[in-house]
Amino acid sequence: MNKTHTPRIFSGIQPSGGLTLGNYLGALKRFAALQETGIETIYCVVDLHAITVWQQPEKLRQQTREAAAAFMAAGVDPARSVLFNQSQVSAHAEMAWLFNTVARVGWMYRMTQFKDKAGKNSENASLGLLAYPALMAADILTYHATAVPVGDDQKQHLELTRDVATKFNHDYGVEFFPITEPLIEGAATRVMSLRDGSKKMSKSDPSDASRINLTDDADAIAQKIRKARTDADPLPGSMDGLKDRPEARNLVNIYAALSDETPDQVLARFEGQGFGAFKPALADVAVEVMAPIAKRMTEYMADPAEIDRILGNGADRADAIATPILNRTKDIIGLIRSRG
Ligand code: TYM
């Protein structure tokens, strides 16, 4: 379906609070790995998405830099990938408007993330929160991205992106936008809360013990894993045996994703053992992988001007790809462009 489009990867992360192990395993770690495939990679700190709920301005600036530091600490190299913050490339907002005229209101109301975030008083949510998926479609399609690595919670938004591309192509009789493939892969596409195996690990959970933050030090990581909710049974030899044990399944998935193994490989080693043995081993792996990331983040954060320079440079490169595609979109729609 994407025969005519050169492979290109795009993904983004909101700077709406500290990032978690879920963001790392579901997204950042894979962003760095995809950089090695030879396919062009474009990564974005999506600040325009973050402001769909109120953000304190100085904190937003800080969190945007912190998210950029997290990309780099996780291995995204701004020389090999394009790394920038969304609001510096105006094509995103312009394309989002064009897509607001393509997407249907009913599509937006169906989004589970809108329902979750807007809560009971959805009439009082910002209009931006409702239109959010059209901006996300714009992020992706303004680069003609063919593949988007994300965690499982973004699946519905990516389906909507495909719907926008399909409807635009159909309405204007073109094959202009690619039908983007979601890349939702690996053992940790949905990292769950350490306190409740039925809830996603999230930066917005009121309990700090529910998540591992990218900025947590070794002691905090080890302590949170020690206190993670589990059950009293020993571990089985394969994942089939963990169907009704969400907390245990989550910890095994986390272990597997951190150590680049399959969950079954992990279980083959721990079969018959309880959490008294498993948790310290998991804590060791988690500290080994996460502590250096926290350290690198601190190093990057010590020089905010350098982060801003990197983001500005990335935005120039992003703009050079996005603007011609935006211009062609305007031509297809029938919008006159006659400035010198
Ligand atoms: P955001 O900022 O909530 O999350 C960033 C990435 O982290 C993944 N993720 C998780 N993966 C596994 N387990 C978890 N517990 C977990 N929590 C978060 C998310 O799936 C995501 O990949 N709408 C997007 C941001 C966005 C975007 C885009 C993504 C805006 N435009 C274009 C891709 C392409 C969001 O809110 O992600």
Short mmCIF file of C-alpha atoms and ligand atoms in Angstrom, two decimals:
data_model
loop_
_atom_site.label_atom_id
_atom_site.label_comp_id
_atom_site.label_asym_id
_atom_site.label_seq_id
_atom_site.Cartn_x
_atom_site.Cartn_y
_atom_site.Cartn_z
CA MET A 1 0.00 0.00 0.00
CA ASN A 2 2.97 2.29 0.66
CA LYS A 3 4.81 1.27 -2.49
CA THR A 4 5.33 4.85 -3.59
CA HIS A 5 6.53 6.12 -0.23
CA THR A 6 10.11 5.88 0.99
CA PRO A 7 10.22 4.25 4.44
CA ARG A 8 10.34 6.89 7.17
CA ILE A 9 9.77 6.58 10.90
CA PHE A 10 8.12 9.24 13.05
CA SER A 11 7.16 9.22 16.71
CA GLY A 12 6.55 11.64 19.54
CA ILE A 13 6.35 11.95 23.31
CA GLN A 14 4.43 14.54 25.31
CA PRO A 15 6.37 16.74 27.73
CA SER A 16 3.52 16.69 30.20
CA GLY A 17 5.40 15.45 33.26
CA GLY A 18 8.30 13.18 34.10
CA LEU A 19 8.74 10.14 31.85
CA THR A 20 8.43 6.57 33.10
CA LEU A 21 9.77 3.08 32.49
CA GLY A 22 6.62 2.62 30.34
CA ASN A 23 7.73 5.43 28.03
CA TYR A 24 11.22 3.96 27.94
CA LEU A 25 10.31 0.35 27.15
CA GLY A 26 7.26 1.11 24.99
CA ALA A 27 8.85 3.93 23.04
CA LEU A 28 12.30 5.43 23.72
CA LYS A 29 14.28 2.20 23.74
CA ARG A 30 12.76 1.22 20.43
CA PHE A 31 13.33 4.68 18.96
CA ALA A 32 17.05 4.22 19.57
CA ALA A 33 16.99 0.69 18.09
CA LEU A 34 15.15 1.83 14.95
CA GLN A 35 17.87 4.39 14.35
CA GLU A 36 20.15 1.44 13.57
CA THR A 37 17.96 0.12 10.74
CA GLY A 38 19.08 2.65 8.18
CA ILE A 39 15.55 4.04 7.84
CA GLU A 40 15.23 7.80 8.39
CA THR A 41 13.98 8.50 11.93
CA ILE A 42 12.19 11.66 13.07
CA TYR A 43 11.44 12.13 16.77
CA CYS A 44 9.45 14.93 18.30
CA VAL A 45 8.71 16.37 21.73
CA VAL A 46 5.03 17.16 21.18
CA ASP A 47 4.58 20.33 23.20
CA LEU A 48 1.43 21.37 21.30
CA HIS A 49 -0.20 18.14 22.45
CA ALA A 50 0.81 18.78 26.06
CA ILE A 51 -1.03 22.12 26.20
CA THR A 52 -4.39 20.46 25.46
CA VAL A 53 -4.46 20.34 29.26
CA TRP A 54 -3.16 23.33 31.23
CA GLN A 55 0.62 23.44 31.69
CA GLN A 56 2.43 25.93 33.83
CA PRO A 57 4.67 27.78 31.29
CA GLU A 58 8.01 27.52 33.07
CA LYS A 59 7.38 23.86 33.87
CA LEU A 60 6.45 23.19 30.25
CA ARG A 61 9.80 24.59 29.11
CA GLN A 62 11.60 22.47 31.70
CA GLN A 63 9.68 19.31 30.83
CA THR A 64 10.27 19.85 27.11
CA ARG A 65 14.01 19.98 27.72
CA GLU A 66 13.77 16.96 30.02
CA ALA A 67 11.95 14.95 27.36
CA ALA A 68 14.62 15.91 24.82
CA ALA A 69 17.28 14.84 27.35
CA ALA A 70 15.44 11.52 27.79
CA PHE A 71 15.47 10.84 24.04
CA MET A 72 19.22 11.40 23.96
CA ALA A 73 19.92 9.53 27.20
CA ALA A 74 18.03 6.56 25.76
CA GLY A 75 20.30 6.57 22.72
CA VAL A 76 18.63 8.82 20.15
CA ASP A 77 21.50 10.61 18.44
CA PRO A 78 20.45 14.06 17.17
CA ALA A 79 23.04 13.79 14.41
CA ARG A 80 21.46 10.61 13.01
CA SER A 81 17.80 11.22 13.88
CA VAL A 82 15.86 14.44 13.53
CA LEU A 83 15.03 15.53 17.10
CA PHE A 84 12.94 18.65 17.72
CA ASN A 85 9.99 20.13 19.56
CA GLN A 86 6.73 20.28 17.65
CA SER A 87 5.83 23.95 18.12
CA GLN A 88 8.97 25.10 16.28
CA VAL A 89 7.69 23.60 13.02
CA SER A 90 4.49 25.41 12.13
CA ALA A 91 3.54 22.84 9.48
CA HIS A 92 2.19 20.60 12.28
CA ALA A 93 -0.44 23.12 13.36
CA GLU A 94 -1.32 24.07 9.79
CA MET A 95 -1.72 20.48 8.68
CA ALA A 96 -3.78 19.78 11.80
CA TRP A 97 -6.24 22.46 10.68
CA LEU A 98 -6.49 20.91 7.23
CA PHE A 99 -7.15 17.53 8.87
CA ASN A 100 -9.78 19.07 11.15
CA THR A 101 -11.76 19.49 7.93
CA VAL A 102 -11.20 15.86 6.92
CA ALA A 103 -11.74 14.04 10.24
CA ARG A 104 -15.31 13.68 11.54
CA VAL A 105 -16.51 14.80 14.96
CA GLY A 106 -17.80 11.28 15.70
CA TRP A 107 -14.29 9.85 15.23
CA MET A 108 -13.02 12.15 17.97
CA TYR A 109 -15.75 11.33 20.47
CA ARG A 110 -14.95 7.63 20.08
CA MET A 111 -11.34 8.02 21.27
CA THR A 112 -10.87 6.28 24.62
CA GLN A 113 -8.03 8.64 25.54
CA PHE A 114 -10.38 11.61 25.13
CA LYS A 115 -12.98 9.91 27.31
CA ASP A 116 -10.37 9.09 29.97
CA LYS A 117 -8.77 12.52 29.99
CA ALA A 118 -11.93 14.59 29.69
CA GLY A 119 -13.63 12.59 32.43
CA LYS A 120 -17.22 13.27 33.41
CA ASN A 121 -17.17 16.95 32.58
CA SER A 122 -16.23 16.56 28.90
CA GLU A 123 -18.09 19.75 27.88
CA ASN A 124 -15.46 21.62 29.83
CA ALA A 125 -12.44 19.95 28.18
CA SER A 126 -10.43 22.11 25.78
CA LEU A 127 -11.41 21.87 22.13
CA GLY A 128 -7.78 20.94 21.54
CA LEU A 129 -8.16 17.82 23.68
CA LEU A 130 -11.00 16.67 21.45
CA ALA A 131 -9.14 17.52 18.23
CA TYR A 132 -5.86 16.05 19.53
CA PRO A 133 -5.87 13.00 17.18
CA ALA A 134 -6.06 15.27 14.11
CA LEU A 135 -2.87 16.97 15.31
CA MET A 136 -1.30 13.56 15.83
CA ALA A 137 -2.29 12.54 12.30
CA ALA A 138 -0.70 15.79 11.12
CA ASP A 139 2.54 15.03 13.00
CA ILE A 140 2.83 11.73 11.19
CA LEU A 141 1.50 12.55 7.75
CA THR A 142 3.31 15.89 7.36
CA TYR A 143 6.44 13.74 7.03
CA HIS A 144 4.78 11.03 4.94
CA ALA A 145 5.88 8.69 7.72
CA THR A 146 5.30 5.06 6.82
CA ALA A 147 5.80 3.54 10.29
CA VAL A 148 5.20 4.80 13.82
CA PRO A 149 6.66 3.02 16.88
CA VAL A 150 4.38 3.46 19.91
CA GLY A 151 3.06 1.67 22.97
CA ASP A 152 -0.25 -0.16 22.85
CA ASP A 153 -2.25 2.81 24.22
CA GLN A 154 -1.70 4.78 20.98
CA LYS A 155 -3.18 2.13 18.70
CA GLN A 156 -6.55 3.82 18.36
CA HIS A 157 -4.95 7.15 17.45
CA LEU A 158 -2.93 5.44 14.74
CA GLU A 159 -6.05 3.85 13.31
CA LEU A 160 -7.55 7.33 13.13
CA THR A 161 -4.40 8.55 11.35
CA ARG A 162 -4.94 5.84 8.73
CA ASP A 163 -8.59 6.90 8.43
CA VAL A 164 -7.57 10.53 7.86
CA ALA A 165 -5.06 9.53 5.16
CA THR A 166 -7.58 7.23 3.47
CA LYS A 167 -10.36 9.82 3.50
CA PHE A 168 -8.12 12.62 2.25
CA ASN A 169 -6.79 10.45 -0.58
CA HIS A 170 -10.33 9.41 -1.46
CA ASP A 171 -11.93 12.88 -1.19
CA TYR A 172 -9.32 14.47 -3.45
CA GLY A 173 -8.77 11.48 -5.74
CA VAL A 174 -5.07 11.23 -4.98
CA GLU A 175 -2.65 8.70 -3.51
CA PHE A 176 -0.78 11.36 -1.60
CA PHE A 177 -0.65 10.26 2.03
CA PRO A 178 0.77 6.87 3.06
CA ILE A 179 -1.33 4.48 5.10
CA THR A 180 1.00 4.41 8.10
CA GLU A 181 1.84 1.15 9.87
CA PRO A 182 1.85 1.12 13.67
CA LEU A 183 4.92 -0.61 15.16
CA ILE A 184 3.68 -2.00 18.48
CA GLU A 185 6.21 -4.69 19.25
CA GLY A 186 8.10 -6.47 22.00
CA ALA A 187 7.40 -7.63 25.54
CA ALA A 188 6.58 -4.20 26.96
CA THR A 189 4.01 -2.56 24.70
CA ARG A 190 1.88 -1.97 27.78
CA VAL A 191 3.82 -1.64 31.02
CA MET A 192 1.41 -1.75 33.94
CA SER A 193 1.40 0.04 37.30
CA LEU A 194 3.56 -1.58 39.99
CA ARG A 195 0.65 -1.17 42.44
CA ASP A 196 -2.22 -2.38 40.26
CA GLY A 197 -1.75 -4.80 37.37
CA SER A 198 -4.97 -3.63 35.71
CA LYS A 199 -3.78 -0.02 35.27
CA LYS A 200 -1.21 1.33 32.82
CA MET A 201 2.01 2.71 34.30
CA SER A 202 1.56 6.43 33.88
CA LYS A 203 3.23 9.70 34.76
CA SER A 204 -0.16 11.01 35.89
CA ASP A 205 -0.81 8.29 38.51
CA PRO A 206 -1.01 10.00 41.94
CA SER A 207 1.12 7.22 43.50
CA ASP A 208 4.84 7.60 42.79
CA ALA A 209 5.31 3.98 43.92
CA SER A 210 3.21 2.87 40.92
CA ARG A 211 5.93 3.78 38.44
CA ILE A 212 9.65 3.95 37.86
CA ASN A 213 10.58 7.44 36.71
CA LEU A 214 13.45 7.90 34.29
CA THR A 215 15.00 10.21 36.88
CA ASP A 216 14.81 7.71 39.78
CA ASP A 217 18.14 6.72 41.32
CA ALA A 218 19.26 3.14 41.97
CA ASP A 219 17.83 3.05 45.52
CA ALA A 220 14.41 4.31 44.43
CA ILE A 221 14.27 1.79 41.58
CA ALA A 222 15.20 -1.13 43.81
CA GLN A 223 12.76 -0.07 46.52
CA LYS A 224 9.82 0.32 44.13
CA ILE A 225 10.44 -3.13 42.67
CA ARG A 226 10.75 -4.65 46.14
CA LYS A 227 7.38 -3.13 47.08
CA ALA A 228 5.65 -3.96 43.78
CA ARG A 229 2.40 -5.82 44.24
CA THR A 230 2.65 -9.54 43.46
CA ASP A 231 1.13 -12.83 44.56
CA ALA A 232 2.42 -15.69 46.68
CA ASP A 233 2.67 -18.37 43.97
CA PRO A 234 5.92 -19.54 42.39
CA LEU A 235 6.63 -18.62 38.77
CA PRO A 236 5.54 -21.08 36.06
CA GLY A 237 7.76 -22.26 33.19
CA SER A 238 5.97 -20.26 30.49
CA MET A 239 3.70 -17.24 29.99
CA ASP A 240 0.59 -19.44 29.56
CA GLY A 241 0.72 -19.99 33.31
CA LEU A 242 0.45 -16.25 34.03
CA LYS A 243 -2.89 -15.59 32.30
CA ASP A 244 -4.70 -14.71 35.51
CA ARG A 245 -1.76 -13.11 37.29
CA PRO A 246 -1.48 -9.59 35.82
CA GLU A 247 1.06 -8.28 38.34
CA ALA A 248 3.37 -11.26 37.86
CA ARG A 249 2.98 -11.04 34.09
CA ASN A 250 3.88 -7.37 34.16
CA LEU A 251 7.11 -7.92 36.12
CA VAL A 252 8.17 -10.76 33.81
CA ASN A 253 7.46 -8.62 30.74
CA ILE A 254 9.48 -5.76 32.21
CA TYR A 255 12.38 -8.12 32.94
CA ALA A 256 12.24 -9.50 29.39
CA ALA A 257 12.13 -6.07 27.77
CA LEU A 258 15.00 -4.77 29.90
CA SER A 259 17.22 -7.77 29.18
CA ASP A 260 16.26 -8.20 25.50
CA GLU A 261 14.85 -11.66 26.05
CA THR A 262 11.43 -13.17 25.49
CA PRO A 263 9.22 -13.59 28.58
CA ASP A 264 9.38 -17.36 28.11
CA GLN A 265 13.18 -17.27 28.19
CA VAL A 266 13.02 -15.38 31.47
CA LEU A 267 10.53 -17.84 32.94
CA ALA A 268 12.59 -20.82 31.86
CA ARG A 269 15.29 -19.53 34.23
CA PHE A 270 12.98 -18.66 37.14
CA GLU A 271 10.53 -21.57 36.94
CA GLY A 272 9.50 -22.73 40.40
CA GLN A 273 10.98 -19.69 42.17
CA GLY A 274 8.97 -17.09 44.06
CA PHE A 275 9.13 -13.31 44.04
CA GLY A 276 11.64 -13.40 46.90
CA ALA A 277 14.16 -14.53 44.28
CA PHE A 278 12.70 -12.83 41.20
CA LYS A 279 12.36 -9.28 42.53
CA PRO A 280 16.02 -8.78 43.51
CA ALA A 281 17.08 -10.12 40.10
CA LEU A 282 14.66 -7.74 38.37
CA ALA A 283 15.87 -4.86 40.52
CA ASP A 284 19.46 -5.61 39.44
CA VAL A 285 18.57 -5.59 35.74
CA ALA A 286 16.44 -2.46 36.11
CA VAL A 287 19.18 -0.57 37.94
CA GLU A 288 21.80 -1.71 35.45
CA VAL A 289 19.76 -0.38 32.51
CA MET A 290 18.01 2.63 34.03
CA ALA A 291 20.61 4.20 36.33
CA PRO A 292 22.97 5.16 33.46
CA ILE A 293 20.02 6.72 31.63
CA ALA A 294 19.15 8.84 34.67
CA LYS A 295 22.80 9.88 34.92
CA ARG A 296 23.00 10.90 31.26
CA MET A 297 19.73 12.83 31.60
CA THR A 298 21.19 14.82 34.48
CA GLU A 299 24.28 15.57 32.39
CA TYR A 300 22.21 16.83 29.46
CA MET A 301 19.97 18.87 31.77
CA ALA A 302 23.02 20.69 33.14
CA ASP A 303 23.22 22.55 29.81
CA PRO A 304 19.72 23.71 28.81
CA ALA A 305 21.08 26.12 26.17
CA GLU A 306 22.68 23.18 24.38
CA ILE A 307 19.38 21.26 24.44
CA ASP A 308 17.62 24.28 22.96
CA ARG A 309 20.28 24.51 20.26
CA ILE A 310 19.83 20.82 19.39
CA LEU A 311 16.03 21.22 19.23
CA GLY A 312 16.32 24.31 17.04
CA ASN A 313 18.69 22.58 14.67
CA GLY A 314 16.38 19.54 14.52
CA ALA A 315 13.42 21.83 13.83
CA ASP A 316 15.24 23.34 10.83
CA ARG A 317 15.78 19.85 9.42
CA ALA A 318 12.19 18.80 10.18
CA ASP A 319 10.83 21.96 8.56
CA ALA A 320 12.74 21.23 5.35
CA ILE A 321 10.86 17.91 5.04
CA ALA A 322 7.47 19.10 6.29
CA THR A 323 6.96 22.36 4.40
CA PRO A 324 7.08 20.92 0.86
CA ILE A 325 4.55 18.22 1.87
CA LEU A 326 2.29 20.85 3.47
CA ASN A 327 2.54 22.97 0.32
CA ARG A 328 1.58 20.05 -1.91
CA THR A 329 -1.36 19.35 0.40
CA LYS A 330 -2.54 22.95 0.01
CA ASP A 331 -2.25 22.68 -3.77
CA ILE A 332 -4.33 19.49 -3.79
CA ILE A 333 -7.02 21.18 -1.69
CA GLY A 334 -7.13 24.26 -3.93
CA LEU A 335 -5.58 26.84 -1.62
CA ILE A 336 -3.71 29.55 -3.53
CA ARG A 337 -0.01 30.00 -2.71
CA SER A 338 1.31 33.05 -4.49
CA ARG A 339 3.80 34.62 -2.11
CA GLY A 340 7.31 35.18 -3.42
P1 TYM B 1 2.67 9.73 25.45
O1 TYM B 1 3.46 10.98 25.59
O2 TYM B 1 1.56 9.48 26.40
O3 TYM B 1 3.62 8.48 25.50
C1 TYM B 1 4.81 8.42 24.71
C2 TYM B 1 5.06 7.00 24.25
O4 TYM B 1 5.20 6.12 25.37
C3 TYM B 1 4.30 5.03 25.24
N1 TYM B 1 3.84 4.63 26.58
C4 TYM B 1 3.88 3.38 27.04
N2 TYM B 1 4.29 2.22 26.47
C5 TYM B 1 4.19 1.09 27.21
N3 TYM B 1 3.69 1.08 28.48
C6 TYM B 1 3.26 2.21 29.08
N4 TYM B 1 2.80 2.18 30.34
C7 TYM B 1 3.35 3.43 28.35
N5 TYM B 1 3.01 4.72 28.64
C8 TYM B 1 3.33 5.43 27.54
C9 TYM B 1 3.15 5.56 24.40
O5 TYM B 1 2.42 4.53 23.79
C10 TYM B 1 3.89 6.43 23.41
O6 TYM B 1 4.40 5.66 22.36
N6 TYM B 1 -0.29 10.92 21.58
C11 TYM B 1 1.03 10.45 21.95
C12 TYM B 1 2.13 11.38 21.52
C13 TYM B 1 2.14 11.68 20.05
C14 TYM B 1 2.60 10.82 19.01
C15 TYM B 1 2.45 11.58 17.81
C16 TYM B 1 3.08 9.52 18.98
C17 TYM B 1 1.75 12.86 19.48
N7 TYM B 1 1.94 12.80 18.14
C18 TYM B 1 2.77 11.03 16.57
C19 TYM B 1 3.43 8.99 17.73
C20 TYM B 1 3.27 9.73 16.55
C21 TYM B 1 1.09 10.38 23.48
O7 TYM B 1 0.35 11.00 24.18
O8 TYM B 1 2.11 9.61 23.95
#
